């Protein structure tokens, strides 16, 4: 695996693929990450390796998607382990730029102080995750646009766990006519507990990880109530979570039952007749979970089910 750090190095490699890799017909798959790779990333990378002649992975902890109050400094960084995993999978290129490469004018966390071009997908970015993280999707859209412009992949893979991120990025690519197809891959869950894998799970002790698995248990209970009213679905989820709210482990940020394309809240939830049919509705949530080993640690976890 080649490890590249600059835009010029990646461009040179990409131009070689076009010139020497089968007359421009060789496809390049891309997986953007912030490192601390786990089985969820592995599934995206494996799919890219299967579908394409070449696979590029980026590792860049993107400052512009963190608010000044969020965990940018604390965000887990495990570059050596990540490289070992990428080599063992057979990835061709790791692109690991520094902040200066990605943001030549610097990137202060305070939005008022930021300079340079930024990408905003209006409408989709302000709802759900965007309510508590107002500049999050602006940061994500900006960095992904930059990465796509650098790598020029044919296909880019993103996880369903960050479903709103996928919908924002897919809209960005379609409406800014970016010549890359985006593919959404299913959520990878802990086999026993069903907890969605996330780099932020690392912040939690064993006991809190077990408690966290009730997030998915609640959503599944909600799914069982599809066909009933929106209120019934909401209540069935809250009933599962109530003991953990009462114990102070959970604080619910939101539960959403929204249209898969527009993310607008819906009153009725039509069932999907086949699994190949595009989902109608996303049942999603964000929960603040207090770590039992260290009550100063509060981790915001998201999860969703497609209906
Ligand atoms: O999902 C992530 O890890 C990040 O939001 C992404 C897409 C790599 C952009 O920084």
Short mmCIF file of C-alpha atoms and ligand atoms in Angstrom, two decimals:
data_model
loop_
_atom_site.label_atom_id
_atom_site.label_comp_id
_atom_site.label_asym_id
_atom_site.label_seq_id
_atom_site.Cartn_x
_atom_site.Cartn_y
_atom_site.Cartn_z
CA UNK A 1 0.00 0.00 0.00
CA UNK A 2 1.24 3.48 -0.87
CA UNK A 3 0.76 6.17 1.75
CA UNK A 4 0.30 9.59 0.16
CA UNK A 5 0.10 12.93 1.94
CA UNK A 6 -0.33 15.59 -0.75
CA UNK A 7 -2.87 16.43 -3.43
CA UNK A 8 -0.15 16.29 -6.11
CA UNK A 9 0.86 12.73 -5.14
CA UNK A 10 -2.73 11.48 -5.34
CA UNK A 11 -3.34 13.26 -8.66
CA UNK A 12 -0.18 11.74 -10.12
CA UNK A 13 -1.27 8.25 -9.02
CA UNK A 14 -4.80 8.81 -10.37
CA UNK A 15 -3.50 10.05 -13.74
CA UNK A 16 -1.34 6.92 -13.99
CA UNK A 17 -4.41 4.75 -13.42
CA UNK A 18 -6.15 6.57 -16.27
CA UNK A 19 -3.13 6.36 -18.58
CA UNK A 20 -1.86 2.87 -17.76
CA UNK A 21 -4.75 1.12 -16.08
CA UNK A 22 -6.73 -0.21 -19.03
CA UNK A 23 -7.30 2.94 -21.04
CA UNK A 24 -9.18 4.81 -18.36
CA UNK A 25 -11.52 1.87 -17.81
CA UNK A 26 -10.09 0.89 -14.40
CA UNK A 27 -12.48 1.88 -11.70
CA UNK A 28 -11.37 3.50 -8.46
CA UNK A 29 -13.38 3.02 -5.28
CA UNK A 30 -13.03 5.40 -2.36
CA UNK A 31 -13.75 5.25 1.37
CA UNK A 32 -13.41 8.48 3.38
CA UNK A 33 -12.71 7.97 7.08
CA UNK A 34 -11.50 9.79 10.16
CA UNK A 35 -9.44 6.72 11.15
CA UNK A 36 -9.88 4.56 14.26
CA UNK A 37 -11.05 1.92 11.82
CA UNK A 38 -13.46 -0.81 12.89
CA UNK A 39 -15.59 -3.54 11.28
CA UNK A 40 -17.98 -0.88 9.93
CA UNK A 41 -15.18 0.71 7.89
CA UNK A 42 -13.96 -2.76 6.95
CA UNK A 43 -17.29 -3.55 5.30
CA UNK A 44 -17.12 -0.36 3.18
CA UNK A 45 -13.52 -1.07 2.18
CA UNK A 46 -14.24 -4.74 1.41
CA UNK A 47 -17.12 -3.74 -0.86
CA UNK A 48 -14.88 -1.25 -2.66
CA UNK A 49 -12.17 -3.88 -3.10
CA UNK A 50 -14.76 -6.26 -4.53
CA UNK A 51 -16.29 -3.72 -6.94
CA UNK A 52 -13.20 -1.87 -8.20
CA UNK A 53 -9.70 -2.47 -9.52
CA UNK A 54 -8.27 0.09 -7.09
CA UNK A 55 -9.31 1.26 -3.66
CA UNK A 56 -8.29 4.51 -2.00
CA UNK A 57 -8.96 5.14 1.70
CA UNK A 58 -8.49 8.53 3.32
CA UNK A 59 -7.81 9.15 6.99
CA UNK A 60 -8.33 12.75 8.03
CA UNK A 61 -9.90 13.97 11.26
CA UNK A 62 -11.76 16.89 9.73
CA UNK A 63 -11.75 19.97 12.03
CA UNK A 64 -14.57 21.78 10.21
CA UNK A 65 -17.17 19.20 11.25
CA UNK A 66 -16.41 19.69 14.96
CA UNK A 67 -17.90 22.55 16.97
CA UNK A 68 -15.48 24.37 19.31
CA UNK A 69 -17.20 22.52 22.21
CA UNK A 70 -16.86 19.05 20.64
CA UNK A 71 -14.24 16.30 20.89
CA UNK A 72 -11.74 17.18 18.10
CA UNK A 73 -8.67 16.92 20.37
CA UNK A 74 -9.98 13.82 22.11
CA UNK A 75 -11.13 12.09 18.92
CA UNK A 76 -9.38 8.66 18.90
CA UNK A 77 -6.35 8.47 16.59
CA UNK A 78 -4.94 4.99 15.90
CA UNK A 79 -2.88 5.46 12.72
CA UNK A 80 -0.52 2.47 13.21
CA UNK A 81 -3.35 -0.02 13.80
CA UNK A 82 -5.31 1.54 10.93
CA UNK A 83 -2.39 1.09 8.52
CA UNK A 84 -2.00 -2.56 9.58
CA UNK A 85 -5.69 -3.16 8.86
CA UNK A 86 -5.60 -1.41 5.47
CA UNK A 87 -2.50 -3.35 4.38
CA UNK A 88 -4.07 -6.66 5.43
CA UNK A 89 -7.22 -5.86 3.44
CA UNK A 90 -5.24 -5.06 0.28
CA UNK A 91 -6.01 -1.34 -0.04
CA UNK A 92 -3.94 0.33 -2.79
CA UNK A 93 -3.66 3.89 -1.52
CA UNK A 94 -3.97 5.54 1.87
CA UNK A 95 -4.39 9.30 1.57
CA UNK A 96 -3.49 10.88 4.91
CA UNK A 97 -3.25 14.66 4.46
CA UNK A 98 -2.66 17.19 7.22
CA UNK A 99 -4.99 20.10 7.96
CA UNK A 100 -2.87 22.54 5.96
CA UNK A 101 -3.21 20.42 2.81
CA UNK A 102 -6.99 20.26 3.16
CA UNK A 103 -7.48 23.84 4.37
CA UNK A 104 -4.70 26.03 2.93
CA UNK A 105 -6.10 29.13 4.68
CA UNK A 106 -6.20 27.35 8.07
CA UNK A 107 -9.29 26.00 9.79
CA UNK A 108 -10.28 27.66 13.07
CA UNK A 109 -13.25 25.86 14.69
CA UNK A 110 -15.14 29.12 15.10
CA UNK A 111 -17.17 29.50 11.88
CA UNK A 112 -16.96 33.34 11.92
CA UNK A 113 -13.17 33.12 11.71
CA UNK A 114 -13.12 30.60 8.84
CA UNK A 115 -11.96 31.71 5.38
CA UNK A 116 -12.18 30.01 1.99
CA UNK A 117 -14.73 27.91 0.13
CA UNK A 118 -17.29 25.81 2.02
CA UNK A 119 -20.11 23.62 0.73
CA UNK A 120 -23.60 23.81 2.24
CA UNK A 121 -26.51 21.55 1.35
CA UNK A 122 -29.38 23.74 2.48
CA UNK A 123 -32.54 22.17 3.87
CA UNK A 124 -31.23 18.70 4.62
CA UNK A 125 -28.37 19.97 6.79
CA UNK A 126 -30.41 21.86 9.37
CA UNK A 127 -32.74 19.09 10.50
CA UNK A 128 -32.14 16.14 12.93
CA UNK A 129 -28.36 15.98 13.53
CA UNK A 130 -28.07 19.53 12.21
CA UNK A 131 -30.25 20.91 15.02
CA UNK A 132 -27.71 20.04 17.72
CA UNK A 133 -24.69 20.25 15.40
CA UNK A 134 -25.45 23.33 13.25
CA UNK A 135 -22.26 23.35 11.16
CA UNK A 136 -21.60 19.63 11.11
CA UNK A 137 -22.89 18.88 7.60
CA UNK A 138 -21.24 21.99 6.17
CA UNK A 139 -17.94 20.56 7.46
CA UNK A 140 -18.68 17.06 6.15
CA UNK A 141 -19.88 18.26 2.72
CA UNK A 142 -16.86 20.54 2.37
CA UNK A 143 -14.26 17.93 3.22
CA UNK A 144 -15.93 15.20 1.14
CA UNK A 145 -16.16 17.54 -1.86
CA UNK A 146 -12.44 18.29 -1.49
CA UNK A 147 -11.60 14.58 -1.16
CA UNK A 148 -13.71 13.65 -4.20
CA UNK A 149 -12.01 16.40 -6.21
CA UNK A 150 -8.59 15.09 -5.19
CA UNK A 151 -9.22 11.34 -5.68
CA UNK A 152 -11.77 11.47 -8.54
CA UNK A 153 -13.20 8.06 -7.62
CA UNK A 154 -15.80 6.31 -9.75
CA UNK A 155 -17.61 5.10 -6.63
CA UNK A 156 -17.52 6.21 -2.99
CA UNK A 157 -18.88 4.14 -0.11
CA UNK A 158 -20.53 5.51 3.04
CA UNK A 159 -22.25 3.77 5.96
CA UNK A 160 -25.96 3.73 6.70
CA UNK A 161 -25.24 4.49 10.36
CA UNK A 162 -24.70 8.10 9.38
CA UNK A 163 -27.81 8.08 7.22
CA UNK A 164 -28.33 11.84 7.16
CA UNK A 165 -24.69 12.26 6.14
CA UNK A 166 -25.30 9.87 3.24
CA UNK A 167 -28.44 11.72 2.11
CA UNK A 168 -26.69 15.12 2.36
CA UNK A 169 -23.65 13.87 0.40
CA UNK A 170 -25.73 12.05 -2.20
CA UNK A 171 -27.73 15.23 -2.81
CA UNK A 172 -24.52 17.26 -2.98
CA UNK A 173 -23.00 14.93 -5.59
CA UNK A 174 -26.16 14.73 -7.68
CA UNK A 175 -26.93 18.46 -7.65
CA UNK A 176 -23.34 19.68 -8.03
CA UNK A 177 -22.91 17.09 -10.81
CA UNK A 178 -19.97 15.34 -9.18
CA UNK A 179 -18.94 12.43 -11.36
CA UNK A 180 -18.89 9.88 -8.52
CA UNK A 181 -21.59 7.38 -7.63
CA UNK A 182 -22.31 7.10 -3.90
CA UNK A 183 -23.16 3.72 -2.39
CA UNK A 184 -24.68 3.26 1.06
CA UNK A 185 -23.63 0.14 2.96
CA UNK A 186 -25.69 -1.44 5.80
CA UNK A 187 -24.92 -0.77 9.48
CA UNK A 188 -22.48 -3.20 11.07
CA UNK A 189 -23.58 -4.18 14.57
CA UNK A 190 -22.01 -5.97 17.48
CA UNK A 191 -23.01 -9.60 16.89
CA UNK A 192 -24.28 -10.22 20.41
CA UNK A 193 -25.76 -6.90 21.50
CA UNK A 194 -26.79 -5.29 18.21
CA UNK A 195 -25.03 -2.03 19.15
CA UNK A 196 -24.09 -0.13 15.98
CA UNK A 197 -20.30 0.03 15.66
CA UNK A 198 -18.87 3.53 16.04
CA UNK A 199 -15.44 4.99 16.77
CA UNK A 200 -17.04 6.81 19.72
CA UNK A 201 -17.96 3.47 21.40
CA UNK A 202 -14.29 3.49 22.49
CA UNK A 203 -15.13 6.16 25.07
CA UNK A 204 -17.53 3.82 26.95
CA UNK A 205 -16.84 1.19 29.65
CA UNK A 206 -18.15 -2.39 29.29
CA UNK A 207 -21.21 -1.73 31.45
CA UNK A 208 -22.22 1.36 29.46
CA UNK A 209 -21.68 -0.47 26.16
CA UNK A 210 -24.23 -3.05 27.35
CA UNK A 211 -26.64 -0.25 28.26
CA UNK A 212 -26.02 1.39 24.87
CA UNK A 213 -27.27 -1.73 23.10
CA UNK A 214 -30.78 -0.80 24.29
CA UNK A 215 -30.76 2.01 21.75
CA UNK A 216 -31.14 -0.56 18.97
CA UNK A 217 -33.54 -2.66 21.08
CA UNK A 218 -35.81 0.41 21.29
CA UNK A 219 -35.69 1.07 17.56
CA UNK A 220 -36.49 -2.58 16.81
CA UNK A 221 -39.48 -2.39 19.15
CA UNK A 222 -40.60 0.70 17.21
CA UNK A 223 -40.25 -1.23 13.95
CA UNK A 224 -42.61 -3.91 15.33
CA UNK A 225 -45.26 -1.21 15.69
CA UNK A 226 -45.10 -0.07 12.06
CA UNK A 227 -48.64 0.14 10.74
CA UNK A 228 -49.85 1.79 13.95
CA UNK A 229 -49.88 5.54 14.60
CA UNK A 230 -46.72 7.63 14.83
CA UNK A 231 -47.47 8.18 18.54
CA UNK A 232 -47.71 4.40 19.15
CA UNK A 233 -44.36 3.83 17.47
CA UNK A 234 -42.73 6.62 19.49
CA UNK A 235 -44.22 5.32 22.73
CA UNK A 236 -43.09 1.74 22.09
CA UNK A 237 -39.51 2.99 21.69
CA UNK A 238 -39.65 5.24 24.75
CA UNK A 239 -41.01 2.35 26.86
CA UNK A 240 -37.84 0.36 26.15
CA UNK A 241 -35.63 3.35 26.94
CA UNK A 242 -37.50 4.66 30.01
CA UNK A 243 -35.55 2.63 32.64
CA UNK A 244 -32.29 4.02 31.24
CA UNK A 245 -33.67 7.55 31.14
CA UNK A 246 -34.79 7.15 34.77
CA UNK A 247 -31.37 5.83 35.82
CA UNK A 248 -29.66 8.84 34.21
CA UNK A 249 -27.81 6.74 31.62
CA UNK A 250 -29.78 8.01 28.61
CA UNK A 251 -30.83 11.46 27.58
CA UNK A 252 -32.82 11.39 24.34
CA UNK A 253 -31.78 14.09 21.86
CA UNK A 254 -34.32 13.04 19.22
CA UNK A 255 -36.36 10.19 17.81
CA UNK A 256 -37.38 10.72 14.22
CA UNK A 257 -39.70 8.91 11.84
CA UNK A 258 -38.89 10.60 8.56
CA UNK A 259 -39.16 10.23 4.82
CA UNK A 260 -36.07 8.43 3.42
CA UNK A 261 -35.43 11.04 0.70
CA UNK A 262 -36.45 14.35 2.27
CA UNK A 263 -35.96 13.54 5.98
CA UNK A 264 -39.23 15.34 6.67
CA UNK A 265 -41.21 13.84 9.57
CA UNK A 266 -44.08 11.59 8.48
CA UNK A 267 -47.39 10.66 10.12
CA UNK A 268 -47.90 7.32 8.43
CA UNK A 269 -45.33 4.61 7.87
CA UNK A 270 -46.01 2.39 4.86
CA UNK A 271 -44.29 -1.00 5.09
CA UNK A 272 -41.74 -2.07 2.53
CA UNK A 273 -42.91 -5.05 0.51
CA UNK A 274 -39.45 -6.23 -0.58
CA UNK A 275 -35.98 -5.62 0.87
CA UNK A 276 -34.75 -4.53 -2.57
CA UNK A 277 -37.34 -1.74 -2.72
CA UNK A 278 -35.99 1.71 -1.75
CA UNK A 279 -36.87 2.29 1.91
CA UNK A 280 -39.83 4.58 2.56
CA UNK A 281 -38.95 5.76 6.02
CA UNK A 282 -35.97 6.15 8.36
CA UNK A 283 -36.53 5.51 12.04
CA UNK A 284 -33.57 7.27 13.66
CA UNK A 285 -32.38 8.60 16.98
CA UNK A 286 -29.59 10.30 18.87
CA UNK A 287 -28.94 9.52 22.51
CA UNK A 288 -26.57 11.11 25.00
CA UNK A 289 -25.13 8.27 27.04
CA UNK A 290 -23.35 8.92 30.33
CA UNK A 291 -20.44 6.57 30.91
CA UNK A 292 -20.83 4.61 34.16
CA UNK A 293 -17.04 4.48 34.75
CA UNK A 294 -16.61 8.22 34.32
CA UNK A 295 -19.68 10.42 34.73
CA UNK A 296 -17.85 13.33 33.03
CA UNK A 297 -17.87 11.35 29.79
CA UNK A 298 -21.08 11.76 27.83
CA UNK A 299 -21.13 10.17 24.37
CA UNK A 300 -23.69 11.04 21.72
CA UNK A 301 -24.68 7.89 19.83
CA UNK A 302 -26.84 7.67 16.72
CA UNK A 303 -28.61 4.71 15.16
CA UNK A 304 -31.36 4.01 12.63
CA UNK A 305 -33.51 1.39 10.97
CA UNK A 306 -34.81 1.60 7.39
CA UNK A 307 -38.45 0.74 6.92
O1 LIG B 1 -18.22 9.59 8.47
C1 LIG B 1 -17.09 10.06 8.70
O2 LIG B 1 -16.20 9.39 9.23
C2 LIG B 1 -16.81 11.51 8.32
O3 LIG B 1 -17.92 12.31 8.52
C3 LIG B 1 -16.25 11.66 6.90
C4 LIG B 1 -17.27 11.22 5.85
C5 LIG B 1 -14.98 10.86 6.75
C6 LIG B 1 -15.92 13.14 6.62
O4 LIG B 1 -14.95 13.62 7.48
#
